[in-house]
PDB file of C-alpha atoms in Angstrom:
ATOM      1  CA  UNK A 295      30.911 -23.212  -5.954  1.00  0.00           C
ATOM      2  CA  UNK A 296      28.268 -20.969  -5.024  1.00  0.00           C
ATOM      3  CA  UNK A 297      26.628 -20.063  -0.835  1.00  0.00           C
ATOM      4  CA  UNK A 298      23.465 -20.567   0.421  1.00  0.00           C
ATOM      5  CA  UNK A 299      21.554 -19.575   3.087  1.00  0.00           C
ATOM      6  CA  UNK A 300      19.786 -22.922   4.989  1.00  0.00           C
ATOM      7  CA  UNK A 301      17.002 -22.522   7.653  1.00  0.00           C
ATOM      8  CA  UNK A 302      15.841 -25.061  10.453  1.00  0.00           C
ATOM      9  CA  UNK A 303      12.428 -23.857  11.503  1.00  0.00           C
ATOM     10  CA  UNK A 304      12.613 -25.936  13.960  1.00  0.00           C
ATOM     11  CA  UNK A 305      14.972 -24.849  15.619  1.00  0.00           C
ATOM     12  CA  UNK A 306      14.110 -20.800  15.271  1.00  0.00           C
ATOM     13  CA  UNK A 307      12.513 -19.561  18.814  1.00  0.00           C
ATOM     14  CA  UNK A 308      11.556 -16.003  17.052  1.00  0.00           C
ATOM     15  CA  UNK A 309      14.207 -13.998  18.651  1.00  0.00           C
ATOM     16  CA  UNK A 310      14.778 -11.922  15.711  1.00  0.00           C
ATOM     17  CA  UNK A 311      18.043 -10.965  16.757  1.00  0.00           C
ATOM     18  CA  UNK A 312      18.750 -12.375  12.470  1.00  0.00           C
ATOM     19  CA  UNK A 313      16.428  -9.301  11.613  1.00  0.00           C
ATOM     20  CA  UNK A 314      18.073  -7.348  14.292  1.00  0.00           C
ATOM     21  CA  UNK A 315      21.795  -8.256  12.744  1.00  0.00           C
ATOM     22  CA  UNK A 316      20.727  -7.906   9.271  1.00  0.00           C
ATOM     23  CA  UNK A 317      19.360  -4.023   9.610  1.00  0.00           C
ATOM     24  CA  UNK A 318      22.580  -2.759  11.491  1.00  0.00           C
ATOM     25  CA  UNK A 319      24.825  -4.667   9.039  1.00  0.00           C
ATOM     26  CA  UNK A 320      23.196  -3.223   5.982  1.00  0.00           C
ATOM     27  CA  UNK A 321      21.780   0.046   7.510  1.00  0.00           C
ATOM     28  CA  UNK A 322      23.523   0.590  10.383  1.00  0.00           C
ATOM     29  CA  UNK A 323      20.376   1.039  12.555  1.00  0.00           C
ATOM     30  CA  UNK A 324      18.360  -1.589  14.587  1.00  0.00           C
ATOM     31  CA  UNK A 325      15.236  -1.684  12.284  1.00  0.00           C
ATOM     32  CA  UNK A 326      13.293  -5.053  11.475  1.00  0.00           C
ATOM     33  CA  UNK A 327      11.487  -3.862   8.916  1.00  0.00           C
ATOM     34  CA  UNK A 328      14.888  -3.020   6.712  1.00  0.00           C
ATOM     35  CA  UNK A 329      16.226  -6.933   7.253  1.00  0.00           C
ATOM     36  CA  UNK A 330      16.402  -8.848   4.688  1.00  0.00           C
ATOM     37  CA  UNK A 331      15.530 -12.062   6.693  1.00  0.00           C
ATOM     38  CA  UNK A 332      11.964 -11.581   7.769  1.00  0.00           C
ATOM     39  CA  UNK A 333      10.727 -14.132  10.709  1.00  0.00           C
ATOM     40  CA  UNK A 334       7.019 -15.235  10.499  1.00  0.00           C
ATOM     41  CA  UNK A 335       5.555 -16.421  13.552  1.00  0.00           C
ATOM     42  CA  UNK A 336       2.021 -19.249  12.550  1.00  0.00           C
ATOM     43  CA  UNK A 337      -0.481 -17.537  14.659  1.00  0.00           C
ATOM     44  CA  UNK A 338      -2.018 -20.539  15.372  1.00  0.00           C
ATOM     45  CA  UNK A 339       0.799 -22.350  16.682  1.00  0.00           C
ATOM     46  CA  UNK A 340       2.995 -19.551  17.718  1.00  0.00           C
ATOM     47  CA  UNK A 341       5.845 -20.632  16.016  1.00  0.00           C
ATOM     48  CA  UNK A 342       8.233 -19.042  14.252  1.00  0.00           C
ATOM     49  CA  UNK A 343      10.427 -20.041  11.198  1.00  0.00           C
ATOM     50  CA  UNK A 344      12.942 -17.238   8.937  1.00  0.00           C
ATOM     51  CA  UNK A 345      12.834 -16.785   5.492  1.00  0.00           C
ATOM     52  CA  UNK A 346      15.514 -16.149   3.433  1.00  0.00           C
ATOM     53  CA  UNK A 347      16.648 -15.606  -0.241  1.00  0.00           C
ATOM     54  CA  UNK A 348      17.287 -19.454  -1.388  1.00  0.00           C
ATOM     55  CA  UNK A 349      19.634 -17.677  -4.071  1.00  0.00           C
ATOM     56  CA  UNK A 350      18.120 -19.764  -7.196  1.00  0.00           C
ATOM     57  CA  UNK A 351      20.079 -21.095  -9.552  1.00  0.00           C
ATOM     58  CA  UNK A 352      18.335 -19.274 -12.663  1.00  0.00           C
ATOM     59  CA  UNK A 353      16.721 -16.097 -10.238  1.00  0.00           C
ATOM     60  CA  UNK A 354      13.512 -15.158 -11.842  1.00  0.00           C
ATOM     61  CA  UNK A 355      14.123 -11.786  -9.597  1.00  0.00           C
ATOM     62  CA  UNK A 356      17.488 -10.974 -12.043  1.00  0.00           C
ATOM     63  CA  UNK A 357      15.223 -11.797 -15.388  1.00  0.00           C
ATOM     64  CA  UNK A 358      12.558  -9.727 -13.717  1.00  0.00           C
ATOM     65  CA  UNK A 359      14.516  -6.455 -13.465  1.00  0.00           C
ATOM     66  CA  UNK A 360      14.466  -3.657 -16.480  1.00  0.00           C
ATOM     67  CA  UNK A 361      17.515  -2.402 -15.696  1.00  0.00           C
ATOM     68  CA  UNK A 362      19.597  -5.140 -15.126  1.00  0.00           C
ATOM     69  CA  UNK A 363      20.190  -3.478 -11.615  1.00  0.00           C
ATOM     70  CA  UNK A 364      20.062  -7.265  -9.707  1.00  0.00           C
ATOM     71  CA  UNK A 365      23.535  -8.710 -10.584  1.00  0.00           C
ATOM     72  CA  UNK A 366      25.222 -11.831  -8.989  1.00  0.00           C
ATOM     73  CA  UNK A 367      28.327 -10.908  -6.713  1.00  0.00           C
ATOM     74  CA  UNK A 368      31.663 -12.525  -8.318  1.00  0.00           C
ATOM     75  CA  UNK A 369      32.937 -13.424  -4.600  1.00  0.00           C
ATOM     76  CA  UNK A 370      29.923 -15.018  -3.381  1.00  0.00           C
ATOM     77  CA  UNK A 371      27.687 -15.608  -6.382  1.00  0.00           C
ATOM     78  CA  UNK A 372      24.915 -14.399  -4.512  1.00  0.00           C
ATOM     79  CA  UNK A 373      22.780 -12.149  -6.634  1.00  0.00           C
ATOM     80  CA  UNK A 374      22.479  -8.349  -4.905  1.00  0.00           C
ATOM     81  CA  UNK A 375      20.918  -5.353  -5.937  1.00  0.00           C
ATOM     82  CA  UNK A 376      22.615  -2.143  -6.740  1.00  0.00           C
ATOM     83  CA  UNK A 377      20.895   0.359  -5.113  1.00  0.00           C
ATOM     84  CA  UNK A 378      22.170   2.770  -7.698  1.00  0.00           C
ATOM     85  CA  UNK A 379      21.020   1.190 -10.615  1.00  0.00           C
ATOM     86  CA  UNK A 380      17.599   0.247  -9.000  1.00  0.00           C
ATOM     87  CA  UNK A 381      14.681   2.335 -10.000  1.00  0.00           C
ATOM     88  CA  UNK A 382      12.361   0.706  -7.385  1.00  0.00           C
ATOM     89  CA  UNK A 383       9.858  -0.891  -9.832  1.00  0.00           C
ATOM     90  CA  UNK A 384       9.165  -3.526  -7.699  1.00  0.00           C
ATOM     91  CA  UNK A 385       9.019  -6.105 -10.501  1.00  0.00           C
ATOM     92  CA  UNK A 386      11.723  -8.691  -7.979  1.00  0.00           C
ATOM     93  CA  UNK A 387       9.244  -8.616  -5.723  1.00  0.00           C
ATOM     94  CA  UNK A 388       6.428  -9.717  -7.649  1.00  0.00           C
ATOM     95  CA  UNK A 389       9.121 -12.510  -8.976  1.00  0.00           C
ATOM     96  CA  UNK A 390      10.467 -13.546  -5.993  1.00  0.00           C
ATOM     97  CA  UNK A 391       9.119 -17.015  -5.890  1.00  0.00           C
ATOM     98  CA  UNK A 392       9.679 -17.373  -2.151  1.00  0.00           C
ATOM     99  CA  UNK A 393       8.569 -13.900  -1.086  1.00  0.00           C
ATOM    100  CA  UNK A 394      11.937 -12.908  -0.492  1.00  0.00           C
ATOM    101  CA  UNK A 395      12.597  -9.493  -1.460  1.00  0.00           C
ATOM    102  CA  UNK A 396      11.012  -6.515   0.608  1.00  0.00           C
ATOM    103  CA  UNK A 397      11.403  -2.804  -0.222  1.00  0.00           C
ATOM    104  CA  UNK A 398      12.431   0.312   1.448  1.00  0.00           C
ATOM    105  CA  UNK A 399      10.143   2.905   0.707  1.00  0.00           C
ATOM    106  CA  UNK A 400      12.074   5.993   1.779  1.00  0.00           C
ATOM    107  CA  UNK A 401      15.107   5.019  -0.027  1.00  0.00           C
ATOM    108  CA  UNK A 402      12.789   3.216  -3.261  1.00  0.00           C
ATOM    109  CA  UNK A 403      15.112   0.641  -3.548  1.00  0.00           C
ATOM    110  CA  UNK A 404      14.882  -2.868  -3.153  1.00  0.00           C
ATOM    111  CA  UNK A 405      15.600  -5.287  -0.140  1.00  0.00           C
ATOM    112  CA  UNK A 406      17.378  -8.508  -1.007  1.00  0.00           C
ATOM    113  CA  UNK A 407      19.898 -10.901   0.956  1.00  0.00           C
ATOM    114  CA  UNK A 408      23.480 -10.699  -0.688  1.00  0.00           C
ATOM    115  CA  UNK A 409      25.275 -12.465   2.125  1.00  0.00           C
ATOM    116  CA  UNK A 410      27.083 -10.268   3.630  1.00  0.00           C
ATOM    117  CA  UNK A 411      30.150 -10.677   1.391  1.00  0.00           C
ATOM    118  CA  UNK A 412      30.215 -14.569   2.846  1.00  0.00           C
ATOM    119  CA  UNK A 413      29.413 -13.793   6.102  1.00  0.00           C
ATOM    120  CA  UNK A 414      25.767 -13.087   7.165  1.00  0.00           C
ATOM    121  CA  UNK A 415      24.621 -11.545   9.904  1.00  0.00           C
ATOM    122  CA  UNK A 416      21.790 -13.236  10.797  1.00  0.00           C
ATOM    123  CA  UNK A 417      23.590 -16.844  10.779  1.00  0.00           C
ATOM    124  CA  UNK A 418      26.413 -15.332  13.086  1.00  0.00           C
ATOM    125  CA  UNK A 419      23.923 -14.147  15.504  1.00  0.00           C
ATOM    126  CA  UNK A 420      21.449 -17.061  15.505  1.00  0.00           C
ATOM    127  CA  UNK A 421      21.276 -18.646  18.805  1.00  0.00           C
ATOM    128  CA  UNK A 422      19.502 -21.561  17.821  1.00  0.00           C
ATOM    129  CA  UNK A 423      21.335 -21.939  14.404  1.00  0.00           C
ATOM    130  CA  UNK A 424      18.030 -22.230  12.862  1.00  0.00           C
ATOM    131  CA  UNK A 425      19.665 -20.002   9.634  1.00  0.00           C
ATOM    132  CA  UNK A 426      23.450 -21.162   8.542  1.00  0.00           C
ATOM    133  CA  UNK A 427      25.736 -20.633   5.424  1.00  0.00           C
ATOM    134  CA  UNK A 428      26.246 -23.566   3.727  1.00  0.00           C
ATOM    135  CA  UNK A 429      28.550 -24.381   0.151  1.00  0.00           C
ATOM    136  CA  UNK A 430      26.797 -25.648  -2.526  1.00  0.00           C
ATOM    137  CA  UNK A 431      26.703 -26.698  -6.367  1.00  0.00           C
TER     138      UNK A 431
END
């Protein structure tokens, strides 16, 4: 039985305290543009909704990879990237159906939700609980 992220957009207000959460836990700095939860805001409408990694069940983003450096985590199932292994070729990105994977440019490495070990960030912090953890398959 495998975890998922789950977003309500319409509950999210845009707080961005998920994208807030998600750079300290990972990077241990407050720095939006190293979350892996990324908040849009419509600029017509103003609102906001998160996305996440919907951790597929066959992840084009793992087939994608030439060095097999995207593996799935045998606690969570959640597929993560080994920072090690990557070689920042950006090919997940470009598979990512759901735009989902970002990149850190100073490091080279990809950006991609692994859960937190079971317990993300961003769905403890939500206020709204517009993002949750829910079991599934």
């Amino acid at each position: 039985m495998g975890h998922a992220l789950v977003t309500d957009p319409a509950r999210c207000t845009g707080c961005l305290q998920c994208e807030l959460a998600c750079s300290l836990k990972h990077e241990g700095v407050f720095a939006p543009w190293l979350a892996r939860v990324v908040v849009h805001r419509e600029p017509e409408t103003c609102r906001a909704f998160p996305n996440v990694c919907r951790h597929c069940d066959d992840p084009p983003c793992v087939r994608a990879c030439p060095v097999g450096a995207l593996k799935p985590s045998p606690a969570t199932g959640a597929v993560y990237v080994d920072v090690v292994e990557c070689i920042g070729c950006r090919e997940c990105l470009e598979a990512c159906p759901n735009g989902s994977i970002s990149f850190d440019p100073d490091k080279g490495v990809a950006l991609k939700c692994d859960l937190c070990n079971g317990e993300p960030a961003c769905a403890k912090v939500c206020p709204s609980e517009a993002i949750t953890m829910e079991r599934c398959g």
